[in-house]
Amino acid sequence: MKRFALSLLAMLPASLLAAGQTIIIRNATVLTVTKGTFQGSVLIRDGKIVEAGEKVLVPDGARVIEAAGQYVMPGIIDCHSHIAADSINEGAVAVSSMVGIEDVINPDDPDIYRALAGGVTTANILHGSANPIGGKCQVMKMRWGKDAQGLIFEGAMPGIKFALGENPKRSGNAGGGFGGSPGLRYPATRMGVEDVIREAFNQARAYQKEWRDYQAKLDRHEQAIPPRRDLKLEPLVEVLEGKRYVHAHCYRADEILMLLRVADDYGFKIRTLQHVLEGYKVANEIAAHGAGASTFSDWWAYKAEAFDAIPYNAALLVRKGVLVSVNSDSAELMRHLNTEAAKAMKYGGLNETEALSLVTINPAKQLGIENRVGSIEPGKDADITIFDKHPLSNYAKVEKVFIDGELYFDRRKDLEERPGRELRKKALIDKQKALEKKDRKKPEATDDKKSEEPGGDR
Amino acid sequence: MKTCLAVLLTLVSLRAAGPETILLRGATVHPVSGPDIADGAVLVRDGKIAEVGAHIAVPKGARVIELKGLHIYPGMIDSATEIGLTEIEAVREMSDITDLGLFKPQLRAAAAVNPASEHIPVTRANGITSVITSPGGGIVAGQSVLMHLNGWTIEDMAVRAPAAMRMEFPHIRMPNRFGDSEAPARASAYTDAKKRYEEQLRELNDFMESARRYRQAKSAGASDFKTDLKLEAMIPVLDGKLPMLIRAEKEKTIQEAIAFADKQKIHMILERGVEAWKVAAELKAHNIPVVLPPTLRLPDEEDDPYDKPFSIPGELSKSGVKIAFASFGPGAEDNPRNLPYEAAAAVGFGLPYEEALKAVTLYPAQIWGVGDELGSIEKGKWADLIVTDGDPLETRTQIKQVYIKGTSVDLENKHHRLYEEYLAR
Amino acid sequence: MKHVTPILLAAASLALAQAPGPIALRGARIVTVSGPVLEKGTVLLRNGLIEAVGEHVDLPKDAWVVDAQGVTVYPGLIDALSTVGLPETPAQPAAPRAEAPATARFGGNEPAMPLEQGPEFRPFTTTWVRAADLLNPADKRIEETRSAGFSSVVTFPATGIFAGEGAFLNLSGEKQGRMVVVSPAGQYVTLTTHGFGTYPGSLMGVIAYIRQVSFDADHYKLELQAYASHPAGQKRPNYDRAVEGLLESPRLLLPAEDAKQLDRMIRFAAELKRPAVLYGGHEAYKIADRVAKSGVPLLVSLKWPEKPKDGDPDQEESYRTLELRDRAPSSPAALEKAGAHFAFYSGGTAAKDVRKALKRAVDAGLTEAAAVRALTLSAAEIYGVADRVGSIEPGKIANLLVVKGSLFDEKAKIESIFIDGIKYEPVPESGPPPGERAGRGAPGGVE
């Protein structure tokens, strides 16, 4: 958990309160999500919520956060994001399970801070949707200022991304490849998408057997060298063994059913269906399989497969017994997941608690981290967002965000520090302008001159 | 439940009817142009607002609609959309937004709008009653249309056709490096981009000169005068009768656009002025209104404060610049039905609520030159009204009824139909 | 000495002022690097090696004595990562080459499936290519680099993900064989992607690919050992050229320009369990302690970040960019303070501009002693040849830099360079600087 020097974050405030402190957030409207709403306080110690109630005693030496008139809720969890990573898609091959977000975490991404400012404390960072079987995912906390390892949500179940529908088959169609790839990449149809997935698990089974045979040999005290490690198939074996969650990007009802059946055939569960914009058409089947659904609040008509998307999707799936979350898939939308959740009240009539669950306890459950985050309950991580108005209001602003009991975002501090940041930047700009001037004055045969000569240009 | 049934029956009977005389009463009326009227009423006759007030006598033959506990607002206006010109963004065959060429003033969005687009019922179901639909691409993109979101044909729908001549002002376009590619930018990227931009400026000036000469030749009435449709389309612009909707995002581009409009003596509306806040004084001095870029966007520069895009509408409003919100949809993240939430997002960060509401009603009406026809609940204006159970700028609010030109429009749309269908599965 | 004369005649056109027999530089200020600075001392060279160095050295009667008052003698500078000596165009094509043919699954009529995923697929990989085999002693850059004070470069092939094996060379520029001090010196690795069309097309993909190759190498060793111990009845392992190249490389050179990349690569090297050297290092000032603690050596590029020459003047630069440009030259000082093991390389800076770049690091806090060490002994240590080069000690190769003054005084001219005991004089510059030759990315350049 090494910290970078504060100079890295000179433009954005670093964490403001040390971990291990006792903090009480007082006199607010507390929306626990799972245990009702009340006027009261939340007590935090050593990064955990210790108590939440109408009458909480203030221990000596506790740092008091006055939150009268404000609204306290669990930190928002975004189940589908692509921030904080230096690459998103390995699209050249149909199965790219060997790659992983964990190798390219970018702790310097300003979108982490911006997500914090929107109340997000945890995000599931996914590989893109260019492949039927994509790369490994990473659950992260928005601990702005920490290094790559410091962002990782320790103990979260590893995940992998699948993608169905138009995106993974685009590279199989002429003129359709991402960035104009020269050759065609199988698959070009939804049939091919299924084939690629089945074939991959076929290979994974064979690989799994190789290792079991090897282990058997060892058990019999026979001489053996281990099989060649295949980094592509290892995560798939983990899926077969229930040790890695599958998050599958999908749109159309038929492809959703296809995937559920493939999973059934190979004996594993799809953990979440992502986007799942036609999920409402097969809600019963999704509920029966036990897959969660993580969807947009109301995007539609931007692709053919999104033409039947409806903003009632989330509410309808909830009514049919599916565990539903609303996600962003966008660094911008991530900043207002609270109002995106409100859309499920407008379209489909979810109540307040159901709506808030869509961005808190539900995604926590989908990611298997509900014992740690997703609601305000004693024993959970102190990941808390404070709004100045009810979070489901479009006028609400985030005031403060705690992660593990550390204050990672404070709007007031952010505002106070702006003049200072501007000055520091201006000082750098002036300094460099002065250096440039000095260099120009020097009568050296500089590179600039040379580059104007023929053959001297880059 | 009873009110719902009553409303439903009223709607069903109204769908087939022509403009009736209707009295909407019992609701809080928000005229926007004046103070709210608690327990107010609006009388609609011949598609127009005949009266607004606290007590209105029921005229003979009028249908009375009781709206106790509800609210009446003006229908909202979206000042930048492509509704009717595209159905599914990713499907080329369904898009009629951008034709070939740099100078296309003769192209009319009104000629290509599909009145049966699914986007129309979906959008008006959230209280947007009229939109600007614009063509795109090139330098002079074509003629935008201001249209109601109700009608069998474009003639039914159009409020102003054309509403403006749309232009994208030349600017330096640096090549975009997409994705993970490690390819370094070409060493002369800026120089090349600058050359292209200067060329475009020249072409623009040449084009304007040709338009002027054409206008002169036409008014001189020479016997060998031949009509040129392109240049003909520019005449109302040069006469100052048709505003030019100019898209300019960066400070320098905006300044150049203002200078251009000045020099050419044309009436300018600024579209998507991302850096308009940097030249607010100039915009105010020239009385140039601004169609705002989406409020809900990431900061435009890496070092911008996280809430910069949210606070810009408030800044501009404070400087006295007339603003209007717009969705720039339909698209994935840009949805015309979410127009009111673009406005709401600015309220928490410095834009007074009243201004936000005006910026989706009265101000766009004024900007598009229909300030005495739309944009508020005032006698004589079109009866574009929405009935809500609360503040339309809040997501949780339900839109109960929508009237366009005095006719109650069907709020049923594809989305609701599919919902009902699959709820029953 | 009889055999010296014909050699002398043969080499007459190639070297200047080559004295037969031992040479002594007397009365100079000597920066030995391995020991204290001698304010006034003598270095004695014989047969291409340093025979003696000290304040008082007994000179043999046949020693050619050069009066070296007023000069400073340093070990010959080492450019720790370069392409000097290699031909301009890559010897191997960079395009991916499948080692296994495509196998159509059901008959031959369908379009060939893209080649991928087979364990033999090794795109952008030429681990076996050795710089030592490709040397061009007539490369003009040799002379230019030498004239800037360098006696040695560590030259690597530079294209591809696994670009090939480098060689530690003396810039004597005569015969290939004579130039090589040690080969292979390491395996040059880049994280370049080649767009979406071919695997790996992303940074994630490149890292996964390198990891797979490394694991394959581990497995290959096991396979060969198992087969060798008992071939009868066993299926023989495939010959894997790429893995062989990796196995014979004593260390991997991994790119690490910014702090997060440094962090990533330190972790990656530990995961692969292979000796590694990082190169780039411009944001090392942010995590110097971590670099030091990891024990992984770092080659710092002297091509400090500059404002792009053809950028948009109206486009605001981000604070991060400005800060990097400002603070990068302070990275060596931070590394010194943290006790990290680091050396310098030119990184595309023209040889003649190296001293200016060096001065920026010194101005930003690097001590002169550490600066010299980073250009000499540290580089030798990193490449495992500190026992034979990199400082002025008896027994080491006679590579020296003679400056009329201090290396850190820009006005002080380079008087001569000794390489393998042969004296060279700097040649005045002409033509475009080598770092900016068209079409050739310098190794270890900014990603």
mmCIF file with all atom_site columns, N, CA and C in Angstrom, chain B residues 374-396:
data_model
loop_
_atom_site.group_PDB
_atom_site.id
_atom_site.type_symbol
_atom_site.label_atom_id
_atom_site.label_alt_id
_atom_site.label_comp_id
_atom_site.label_asym_id
_atom_site.label_entity_id
_atom_site.label_seq_id
_atom_site.pdbx_PDB_ins_code
_atom_site.Cartn_x
_atom_site.Cartn_y
_atom_site.Cartn_z
_atom_site.occupancy
_atom_site.B_iso_or_equiv
_atom_site.pdbx_formal_charge
_atom_site.auth_seq_id
_atom_site.auth_comp_id
_atom_site.auth_asym_id
_atom_site.auth_atom_id
_atom_site.pdbx_PDB_model_num
ATOM 1  N N  . LEU B 1 374 ? -44.458 29.910 -28.400 1.00 0.00 ? 374 LEU B N  1
ATOM 2  C CA . LEU B 1 374 ? -44.156 28.747 -27.559 1.00 0.00 ? 374 LEU B CA 1
ATOM 3  C C  . LEU B 1 374 ? -43.386 29.164 -26.312 1.00 0.00 ? 374 LEU B C  1
ATOM 4  N N  . GLY B 1 375 ? -43.214 28.231 -25.440 1.00 0.00 ? 375 GLY B N  1
ATOM 5  C CA . GLY B 1 375 ? -42.222 28.401 -24.373 1.00 0.00 ? 375 GLY B CA 1
ATOM 6  C C  . GLY B 1 375 ? -42.773 28.810 -23.034 1.00 0.00 ? 375 GLY B C  1
ATOM 7  N N  . SER B 1 376 ? -44.057 29.152 -22.960 1.00 0.00 ? 376 SER B N  1
ATOM 8  C CA . SER B 1 376 ? -44.601 29.503 -21.658 1.00 0.00 ? 376 SER B CA 1
ATOM 9  C C  . SER B 1 376 ? -46.120 29.354 -21.734 1.00 0.00 ? 376 SER B C  1
ATOM 10 N N  . ILE B 1 377 ? -46.768 29.431 -20.586 1.00 0.00 ? 377 ILE B N  1
ATOM 11 C CA . ILE B 1 377 ? -48.238 29.300 -20.588 1.00 0.00 ? 377 ILE B CA 1
ATOM 12 C C  . ILE B 1 377 ? -48.810 30.702 -20.550 1.00 0.00 ? 377 ILE B C  1
ATOM 13 N N  . GLU B 1 378 ? -49.004 31.235 -21.734 1.00 0.00 ? 378 GLU B N  1
ATOM 14 C CA . GLU B 1 378 ? -49.524 32.602 -21.857 1.00 0.00 ? 378 GLU B CA 1
ATOM 15 C C  . GLU B 1 378 ? -50.588 32.624 -22.936 1.00 0.00 ? 378 GLU B C  1
ATOM 16 N N  . LYS B 1 379 ? -51.522 33.513 -22.740 1.00 0.00 ? 379 LYS B N  1
ATOM 17 C CA . LYS B 1 379 ? -52.620 33.644 -23.696 1.00 0.00 ? 379 LYS B CA 1
ATOM 18 C C  . LYS B 1 379 ? -52.073 33.912 -25.088 1.00 0.00 ? 379 LYS B C  1
ATOM 19 N N  . GLY B 1 380 ? -52.597 33.177 -26.070 1.00 0.00 ? 380 GLY B N  1
ATOM 20 C CA . GLY B 1 380 ? -52.200 33.392 -27.453 1.00 0.00 ? 380 GLY B CA 1
ATOM 21 C C  . GLY B 1 380 ? -51.151 32.415 -27.943 1.00 0.00 ? 380 GLY B C  1
ATOM 22 N N  . LYS B 1 381 ? -50.439 31.788 -27.010 1.00 0.00 ? 381 LYS B N  1
ATOM 23 C CA . LYS B 1 381 ? -49.404 30.849 -27.452 1.00 0.00 ? 381 LYS B CA 1
ATOM 24 C C  . LYS B 1 381 ? -50.037 29.494 -27.771 1.00 0.00 ? 381 LYS B C  1
ATOM 25 N N  . TRP B 1 382 ? -49.311 28.654 -28.474 1.00 0.00 ? 382 TRP B N  1
ATOM 26 C CA . TRP B 1 382 ? -49.740 27.287 -28.712 1.00 0.00 ? 382 TRP B CA 1
ATOM 27 C C  . TRP B 1 382 ? -49.896 26.568 -27.367 1.00 0.00 ? 382 TRP B C  1
ATOM 28 N N  . ALA B 1 383 ? -50.897 25.706 -27.318 1.00 0.00 ? 383 ALA B N  1
ATOM 29 C CA . ALA B 1 383 ? -51.111 24.943 -26.086 1.00 0.00 ? 383 ALA B CA 1
ATOM 30 C C  . ALA B 1 383 ? -50.212 23.717 -26.081 1.00 0.00 ? 383 ALA B C  1
ATOM 31 N N  . ASP B 1 384 ? -48.922 23.965 -25.861 1.00 0.00 ? 384 ASP B N  1
ATOM 32 C CA . ASP B 1 384 ? -47.957 22.866 -25.650 1.00 0.00 ? 384 ASP B CA 1
ATOM 33 C C  . ASP B 1 384 ? -47.808 22.763 -24.141 1.00 0.00 ? 384 ASP B C  1
ATOM 34 N N  . LEU B 1 385 ? -48.464 21.793 -23.564 1.00 0.00 ? 385 LEU B N  1
ATOM 35 C CA . LEU B 1 385 ? -48.531 21.709 -22.101 1.00 0.00 ? 385 LEU B CA 1
ATOM 36 C C  . LEU B 1 385 ? -48.198 20.315 -21.626 1.00 0.00 ? 385 LEU B C  1
ATOM 37 N N  . ILE B 1 386 ? -47.600 20.225 -20.444 1.00 0.00 ? 386 ILE B N  1
ATOM 38 C CA . ILE B 1 386 ? -47.397 18.904 -19.848 1.00 0.00 ? 386 ILE B CA 1
ATOM 39 C C  . ILE B 1 386 ? -47.981 18.906 -18.444 1.00 0.00 ? 386 ILE B C  1
ATOM 40 N N  . VAL B 1 387 ? -48.602 17.810 -18.129 1.00 0.00 ? 387 VAL B N  1
ATOM 41 C CA . VAL B 1 387 ? -49.191 17.633 -16.799 1.00 0.00 ? 387 VAL B CA 1
ATOM 42 C C  . VAL B 1 387 ? -48.335 16.624 -16.051 1.00 0.00 ? 387 VAL B C  1
ATOM 43 N N  . THR B 1 388 ? -47.847 17.040 -14.870 1.00 0.00 ? 388 THR B N  1
ATOM 44 C CA . THR B 1 388 ? -46.927 16.177 -14.132 1.00 0.00 ? 388 THR B CA 1
ATOM 45 C C  . THR B 1 388 ? -47.369 16.009 -12.689 1.00 0.00 ? 388 THR B C  1
ATOM 46 N N  . ASP B 1 389 ? -46.730 15.066 -12.014 1.00 0.00 ? 389 ASP B N  1
ATOM 47 C CA . ASP B 1 389 ? -47.020 14.920 -10.585 1.00 0.00 ? 389 ASP B CA 1
ATOM 48 C C  . ASP B 1 389 ? -45.950 15.612 -9.753  1.00 0.00 ? 389 ASP B C  1
ATOM 49 N N  . GLY B 1 390 ? -45.121 16.418 -10.421 1.00 0.00 ? 390 GLY B N  1
ATOM 50 C CA . GLY B 1 390 ? -44.085 17.131 -9.675  1.00 0.00 ? 390 GLY B CA 1
ATOM 51 C C  . GLY B 1 390 ? -43.187 17.915 -10.613 1.00 0.00 ? 390 GLY B C  1
ATOM 52 N N  . ASP B 1 391 ? -42.009 18.187 -10.155 1.00 0.00 ? 391 ASP B N  1
ATOM 53 C CA . ASP B 1 391 ? -41.036 18.970 -10.910 1.00 0.00 ? 391 ASP B CA 1
ATOM 54 C C  . ASP B 1 391 ? -40.514 18.162 -12.105 1.00 0.00 ? 391 ASP B C  1
ATOM 55 N N  . PRO B 1 392 ? -40.747 18.618 -13.341 1.00 0.00 ? 392 PRO B N  1
ATOM 56 C CA . PRO B 1 392 ? -40.328 17.824 -14.500 1.00 0.00 ? 392 PRO B CA 1
ATOM 57 C C  . PRO B 1 392 ? -38.822 17.686 -14.637 1.00 0.00 ? 392 PRO B C  1
ATOM 58 N N  . LEU B 1 393 ? -38.067 18.516 -13.890 1.00 0.00 ? 393 LEU B N  1
ATOM 59 C CA . LEU B 1 393 ? -36.615 18.410 -13.975 1.00 0.00 ? 393 LEU B CA 1
ATOM 60 C C  . LEU B 1 393 ? -36.075 17.321 -13.049 1.00 0.00 ? 393 LEU B C  1
ATOM 61 N N  . GLU B 1 394 ? -36.934 16.720 -12.277 1.00 0.00 ? 394 GLU B N  1
ATOM 62 C CA . GLU B 1 394 ? -36.522 15.625 -11.398 1.00 0.00 ? 394 GLU B CA 1
ATOM 63 C C  . GLU B 1 394 ? -36.882 14.297 -12.055 1.00 0.00 ? 394 GLU B C  1
ATOM 64 N N  . THR B 1 395 ? -35.931 13.356 -12.007 1.00 0.00 ? 395 THR B N  1
ATOM 65 C CA . THR B 1 395 ? -36.137 12.058 -12.627 1.00 0.00 ? 395 THR B CA 1
ATOM 66 C C  . THR B 1 395 ? -37.392 11.350 -12.127 1.00 0.00 ? 395 THR B C  1
ATOM 67 N N  . ARG B 1 396 ? -37.641 11.452 -10.843 1.00 0.00 ? 396 ARG B N  1
ATOM 68 C CA . ARG B 1 396 ? -38.722 10.653 -10.272 1.00 0.00 ? 396 ARG B CA 1
ATOM 69 C C  . ARG B 1 396 ? -40.109 11.130 -10.670 1.00 0.00 ? 396 ARG B C  1
#
